[in-house]
Every structure is written in structure tokens, then in C-alpha cells.
PDB file of C-alpha atoms in Angstrom:
ATOM      1  CA  MET B   5       0.011   0.084   0.051  1.00 58.00           C
ATOM      2  CA  ASN B   6       1.545   3.227  -0.975  1.00 73.00           C
ATOM      3  CA  PHE B   7       1.431   6.519   0.843  1.00 68.00           C
ATOM      4  CA  MET B   8      -1.347   8.157  -1.126  1.00 72.00           C
ATOM      5  CA  GLU B   9      -3.729   5.174  -0.618  1.00 77.00           C
ATOM      6  CA  THR B  10      -2.998   5.254   3.197  1.00 74.00           C
ATOM      7  CA  PHE B  11      -3.673   9.049   3.237  1.00 65.00           C
ATOM      8  CA  LYS B  12      -7.017   8.671   1.359  1.00 72.00           C
ATOM      9  CA  LYS B  13      -8.102   5.812   3.565  1.00 72.00           C
ATOM     10  CA  PHE B  14      -7.364   7.730   6.604  1.00 69.00           C
ATOM     11  CA  PHE B  15      -9.450  10.769   5.619  1.00 68.00           C
ATOM     12  CA  ASN B  16     -12.173   9.049   3.393  1.00 69.00           C
ATOM     13  CA  SER B  17     -13.191   6.035   5.606  1.00 59.00           C
ATOM     14  CA  ASP B  18     -15.721   3.786   4.119  1.00 56.00           C
ATOM     15  CA  GLU B  19     -19.347   3.671   5.212  1.00 54.00           C
ATOM     16  CA  GLU B  20     -18.883  -0.208   6.014  1.00 54.00           C
ATOM     17  CA  ASP B  21     -16.410   0.556   8.783  1.00 54.00           C
ATOM     18  CA  TYR B  22     -19.236   1.833  10.963  1.00 56.00           C
ATOM     19  CA  GLU B  23     -22.273  -0.037  12.521  1.00 58.00           C
ATOM     20  CA  TYR B  24     -25.528   1.612  12.694  1.00 57.00           C
ATOM     21  CA  SER B  25     -28.470   0.490  14.673  1.00 59.00           C
ATOM     22  CA  SER B  26     -31.769   1.035  12.846  1.00 59.00           C
ATOM     23  CA  SER B  27     -33.820   0.480  15.954  1.00 58.00           C
ATOM     24  CA  SER B  28     -35.049   3.323  17.921  1.00 56.00           C
ATOM     25  CA  GLN B  29     -34.979   1.945  21.438  1.00 60.00           C
ATOM     26  CA  GLY B  30     -36.204   4.672  23.717  1.00 58.00           C
ATOM     27  CA  TYR B  31     -35.602   7.509  21.399  1.00 60.00           C
ATOM     28  CA  TYR B  32     -38.267   9.754  19.900  1.00 59.00           C
ATOM     29  CA  ASP B  33     -38.335  12.802  17.715  1.00 63.00           C
ATOM     30  CA  GLU B  34     -39.255  16.143  19.138  1.00 65.00           C
ATOM     31  CA  PRO B  35     -40.676  18.971  17.055  1.00 64.00           C
ATOM     32  CA  VAL B  36     -37.990  21.664  16.461  1.00 65.00           C
ATOM     33  CA  ALA B  37     -39.014  25.134  17.342  1.00 61.00           C
ATOM     34  CA  THR B  38     -38.522  27.851  14.898  1.00 63.00           C
ATOM     35  CA  ALA B  39     -36.520  30.955  15.577  1.00 61.00           C
ATOM     36  CA  ASP B  40     -39.573  33.125  16.056  1.00 61.00           C
ATOM     37  CA  GLU B  41     -41.157  30.715  18.615  1.00 62.00           C
ATOM     38  CA  SER B  42     -37.784  30.359  20.621  1.00 59.00           C
ATOM     39  CA  ALA B  43     -37.544  34.121  20.810  1.00 58.00           C
ATOM     40  CA  ALA B  44     -41.037  34.555  21.992  1.00 58.00           C
ATOM     41  CA  ASN B  45     -40.401  31.894  24.656  1.00 59.00           C
ATOM     42  CA  THR B  46     -37.241  33.615  25.835  1.00 58.00           C
ATOM     43  CA  ALA B  47     -38.892  36.954  26.044  1.00 55.00           C
ATOM     44  CA  ALA B  48     -41.767  35.533  28.060  1.00 56.00           C
ATOM     45  CA  THR B  49     -39.460  33.707  30.559  1.00 56.00           C
ATOM     46  CA  ASN B  50     -36.946  36.632  31.007  1.00 55.00           C
ATOM     47  CA  PRO B  51     -38.790  39.846  32.065  1.00 55.00           C
ATOM     48  CA  VAL B  52     -35.669  41.784  32.018  1.00 55.00           C
ATOM     49  CA  ASN B  53     -35.659  44.157  28.988  1.00 54.00           C
ATOM     50  CA  ASN B  54     -32.181  43.930  27.302  1.00 53.00           C
ATOM     51  CA  THR B  55     -31.993  46.640  24.568  1.00 56.00           C
ATOM     52  CA  ASP B  56     -28.354  45.764  23.663  1.00 55.00           C
ATOM     53  CA  SER B  57     -28.608  42.638  21.565  1.00 57.00           C
ATOM     54  CA  ARG B  58     -24.864  42.818  20.457  1.00 58.00           C
ATOM     55  CA  PRO B  59     -22.623  40.026  21.837  1.00 57.00           C
ATOM     56  CA  LYS B  60     -20.238  41.216  24.452  1.00 56.00           C
ATOM     57  CA  SER B  61     -16.585  41.189  23.532  1.00 56.00           C
ATOM     58  CA  LYS B  62     -13.952  39.128  25.344  1.00 53.00           C
ATOM     59  CA  GLN B  63     -12.766  42.399  27.134  1.00 53.00           C
ATOM     60  CA  GLN B  64     -16.214  42.997  28.626  1.00 57.00           C
ATOM     61  CA  GLN B  65     -16.763  39.358  29.646  1.00 60.00           C
ATOM     62  CA  ARG B  66     -13.341  39.143  31.637  1.00 56.00           C
ATOM     63  CA  PRO B  67     -13.373  39.903  35.381  1.00 57.00           C
ATOM     64  CA  ASN B  68     -11.139  42.815  36.434  1.00 63.00           C
ATOM     65  CA  VAL B  69      -7.719  41.639  37.449  1.00 60.00           C
ATOM     66  CA  LEU B  70      -5.090  44.068  38.821  1.00 55.00           C
ATOM     67  CA  ALA B  71      -1.397  43.496  38.614  1.00 56.00           C
ATOM     68  CA  MET B  72       0.515  43.845  41.853  1.00 54.00           C
ATOM     69  CA  ASP B  73       4.202  44.561  42.168  1.00 55.00           C
ATOM     70  CA  ALA B  74       4.630  42.779  45.459  1.00 47.00           C
ATOM     71  CA  GLN B  75       3.620  39.242  46.071  1.00 53.00           C
ATOM     72  CA  LEU B  76       0.773  38.548  48.517  1.00 49.00           C
ATOM     73  CA  GLY B  77       2.373  37.876  52.000  1.00 52.00           C
ATOM     74  CA  ASP B  78       5.355  40.181  51.387  1.00 65.00           C
ATOM     75  CA  LEU B  79       5.553  42.963  54.008  1.00 75.00           C
ATOM     76  CA  ALA B  80       6.864  46.443  53.240  1.00 81.00           C
ATOM     77  CA  LYS B  81      10.035  46.814  55.388  1.00 88.00           C
ATOM     78  CA  ILE B  82      11.838  50.051  56.595  1.00 92.00           C
ATOM     79  CA  VAL B  83      15.286  49.441  58.022  1.00 94.00           C
ATOM     80  CA  VAL B  84      16.812  52.043  60.299  1.00 95.00           C
ATOM     81  CA  PHE B  85      20.467  52.940  59.981  1.00 95.00           C
ATOM     82  CA  GLU B  86      22.861  55.173  61.880  1.00 95.00           C
ATOM     83  CA  PRO B  87      26.099  55.211  60.007  1.00 94.00           C
ATOM     84  CA  ARG B  88      29.384  55.949  61.786  1.00 94.00           C
ATOM     85  CA  ILE B  89      31.680  55.622  58.729  1.00 92.00           C
ATOM     86  CA  TYR B  90      31.379  55.924  55.017  1.00 92.00           C
ATOM     87  CA  SER B  91      31.633  52.136  54.364  1.00 91.00           C
ATOM     88  CA  ASP B  92      28.372  51.610  56.214  1.00 92.00           C
ATOM     89  CA  VAL B  93      26.563  52.730  53.001  1.00 93.00           C
ATOM     90  CA  LYS B  94      27.039  49.204  51.468  1.00 94.00           C
ATOM     91  CA  GLU B  95      24.626  47.756  53.965  1.00 94.00           C
ATOM     92  CA  ILE B  96      22.091  50.545  53.287  1.00 94.00           C
ATOM     93  CA  VAL B  97      22.409  50.139  49.576  1.00 94.00           C
ATOM     94  CA  ASN B  98      21.854  46.322  49.799  1.00 94.00           C
ATOM     95  CA  GLU B  99      18.683  46.971  51.697  1.00 93.00           C
ATOM     96  CA  ILE B 100      17.339  49.374  48.930  1.00 93.00           C
ATOM     97  CA  LEU B 101      18.341  46.910  46.138  1.00 92.00           C
ATOM     98  CA  ASN B 102      16.429  44.123  48.080  1.00 91.00           C
ATOM     99  CA  GLY B 103      13.319  46.280  47.882  1.00 90.00           C
ATOM    100  CA  ASN B 104      13.346  47.646  51.474  1.00 92.00           C
ATOM    101  CA  ALA B 105      13.336  51.288  52.503  1.00 93.00           C
ATOM    102  CA  ALA B 106      16.095  52.792  54.670  1.00 95.00           C
ATOM    103  CA  LEU B 107      15.731  55.470  57.230  1.00 95.00           C
ATOM    104  CA  ILE B 108      19.128  56.963  57.795  1.00 95.00           C
ATOM    105  CA  ASN B 109      20.092  59.098  60.840  1.00 95.00           C
ATOM    106  CA  PHE B 110      23.402  61.076  60.217  1.00 94.00           C
ATOM    107  CA  SER B 111      23.694  62.513  63.725  1.00 93.00           C
ATOM    108  CA  SER B 112      26.715  60.359  64.401  1.00 92.00           C
ATOM    109  CA  ILE B 113      28.856  61.325  61.348  1.00 93.00           C
ATOM    110  CA  ASP B 114      30.188  64.644  60.219  1.00 92.00           C
ATOM    111  CA  ASN B 115      28.571  66.702  57.383  1.00 92.00           C
ATOM    112  CA  ALA B 116      31.246  66.008  54.738  1.00 92.00           C
ATOM    113  CA  GLN B 117      30.786  62.232  55.222  1.00 93.00           C
ATOM    114  CA  SER B 118      27.057  62.339  55.355  1.00 93.00           C
ATOM    115  CA  MET B 119      26.949  64.347  52.126  1.00 93.00           C
ATOM    116  CA  ARG B 120      29.023  61.689  50.385  1.00 94.00           C
ATOM    117  CA  ILE B 121      26.700  58.944  51.694  1.00 94.00           C
ATOM    118  CA  VAL B 122      23.546  60.684  50.483  1.00 94.00           C
ATOM    119  CA  ASP B 123      25.199  61.252  47.008  1.00 94.00           C
ATOM    120  CA  TYR B 124      25.982  57.494  46.931  1.00 94.00           C
ATOM    121  CA  LEU B 125      22.440  56.594  48.150  1.00 93.00           C
ATOM    122  CA  ALA B 126      20.922  58.743  45.449  1.00 93.00           C
ATOM    123  CA  GLY B 127      22.740  57.021  42.716  1.00 93.00           C
ATOM    124  CA  ALA B 128      21.876  53.577  44.155  1.00 92.00           C
ATOM    125  CA  ALA B 129      18.050  54.576  44.653  1.00 91.00           C
ATOM    126  CA  GLN B 130      18.034  56.007  41.085  1.00 91.00           C
ATOM    127  CA  SER B 131      19.231  52.601  39.685  1.00 90.00           C
ATOM    128  CA  VAL B 132      16.119  51.026  41.098  1.00 91.00           C
ATOM    129  CA  GLU B 133      13.825  53.906  40.098  1.00 91.00           C
ATOM    130  CA  GLY B 134      13.595  54.949  43.802  1.00 92.00           C
ATOM    131  CA  SER B 135      14.243  58.211  45.643  1.00 92.00           C
ATOM    132  CA  VAL B 136      16.094  59.848  48.551  1.00 93.00           C
ATOM    133  CA  GLN B 137      14.345  62.428  50.566  1.00 92.00           C
ATOM    134  CA  ARG B 138      15.281  64.373  53.462  1.00 92.00           C
ATOM    135  CA  ILE B 139      12.636  64.125  56.263  1.00 90.00           C
ATOM    136  CA  GLY B 140      14.390  65.792  59.184  1.00 88.00           C
ATOM    137  CA  GLU B 141      17.451  67.794  60.296  1.00 88.00           C
ATOM    138  CA  SER B 142      19.851  64.888  59.774  1.00 91.00           C
ATOM    139  CA  ILE B 143      17.435  62.175  58.608  1.00 94.00           C
ATOM    140  CA  PHE B 144      16.920  60.817  55.172  1.00 95.00           C
ATOM    141  CA  LEU B 145      14.604  58.263  53.667  1.00 94.00           C
ATOM    142  CA  ALA B 146      15.875  56.140  50.772  1.00 94.00           C
ATOM    143  CA  THR B 147      13.194  54.118  49.132  1.00 92.00           C
ATOM    144  CA  PRO B 148      13.009  51.754  46.003  1.00 90.00           C
ATOM    145  CA  HIS B 149      10.316  52.023  43.441  1.00 89.00           C
ATOM    146  CA  ASN B 150       7.672  50.187  45.205  1.00 86.00           C
ATOM    147  CA  PHE B 151       7.335  52.900  47.980  1.00 85.00           C
ATOM    148  CA  GLU B 152       5.318  56.178  47.716  1.00 82.00           C
ATOM    149  CA  ILE B 153       6.141  59.020  50.060  1.00 81.00           C
ATOM    150  CA  SER B 154       3.558  61.676  50.343  1.00 81.00           C
ATOM    151  CA  GLY B 155       3.022  64.748  52.613  1.00 78.00           C
ATOM    152  CA  THR B 156       5.168  67.519  53.900  1.00 76.00           C
ATOM    153  CA  ILE B 157       6.900  68.265  57.109  1.00 71.00           C
ATOM    154  CA  SER B 158       6.129  71.717  58.621  1.00 66.00           C
ATOM    155  CA  GLN B 159       9.447  72.208  60.372  1.00 60.00           C
ATOM    156  CA  ASN B 160      12.170  74.391  58.966  1.00 57.00           C
ATOM    157  CA  LEU B 161      14.775  72.008  58.002  1.00 54.00           C
ATOM    158  CA  GLY B 162      17.739  74.605  57.660  1.00 51.00           C
ATOM    159  CA  ASN B 163      20.398  74.505  55.165  1.00 51.00           C
ATOM    160  CA  SER B 164      22.981  72.288  56.839  1.00 50.00           C
ATOM    161  CA  PHE B 165      23.505  70.023  53.722  1.00 52.00           C
ATOM    162  CA  GLU B 166      23.644  72.791  51.127  1.00 49.00           C
ATOM    163  CA  ASN B 167      26.921  74.556  49.930  1.00 40.00           C
TER     164      ASN B 167
END
């Protein structure tokens, strides 16, 4: 048997391959309702008047699903730091890169070192689309992209970090 005969036999099977039962044991024919009759029956059973007979698109039939950045069960975390030397900034940056916010108190370090640390933190926060904001006299908050900071502080912060 060649390939073409096998192909034809596969798709064009003979009628003799199937067995049909001509007896109608327990089966009966029901009259088929016309489209007008079925529309009248539907209108009678559904009292709600639906003026829009167009089929709904797939977008309208889907439930609303919102994407979330954080997984369920993850808690937002703010880690508090009080650096004493410049190399302490590595720990702070690691927390920001891991998705945690860092609250930094610069009261134990001189202004020149604290300015260098803030510059370094600003670059690290920018790399993860975060931000660094001053929230007190010598306190800064560095956050990654999944934190939102809102509101203002009414205190006069002074100009201790400006040249």
C-alpha cells in the first residue's frame, strides 16, 4: 500500500467501517421550534428588557484583574541605619536593592561624610527607580520604586547640607 492510498483511507473512511443501529430503542423525535417561537419563549421567561442585543466582547466578559508589584504575603520593610563611617553605606544600598526602604540618621557622622553617603544613596536609589528624601534635620529616607512618600513636614529643615 503506498502513501497516497493510506492518506486517502485515513481521511475518507468507508461507510462499511461503522455499524449503525436502525432500531429506535427509547428515542423519539421532538418537534423543532422555529426561531420566532424560541424568541417569544425567551422573552416570556425573561422579564428583563435587554435593549443591547450585540454580543459582548472578550474584554467585557473578563473579570477585572489588577497586577500587583509585591507578592501577597510580602511585607513592606523600613530598616533604620545610623552610619558611623562611609563604608556603612554598603549595607544601606543592599537593603534598597532588596526592595526595602532605609531610614538613615546622620547625627553620628560629620557633614562631609554624610553628604558623600547621600550622594551614593541617591545613585543607588536612582538605579532601582527609587528616591532619597530628607525628612528631618539629619534624617533621610531612601526608598526603592515600590514605596510612595507623600505629605510635607512643617518644620524648617535649615540649610546644613547645602553649599
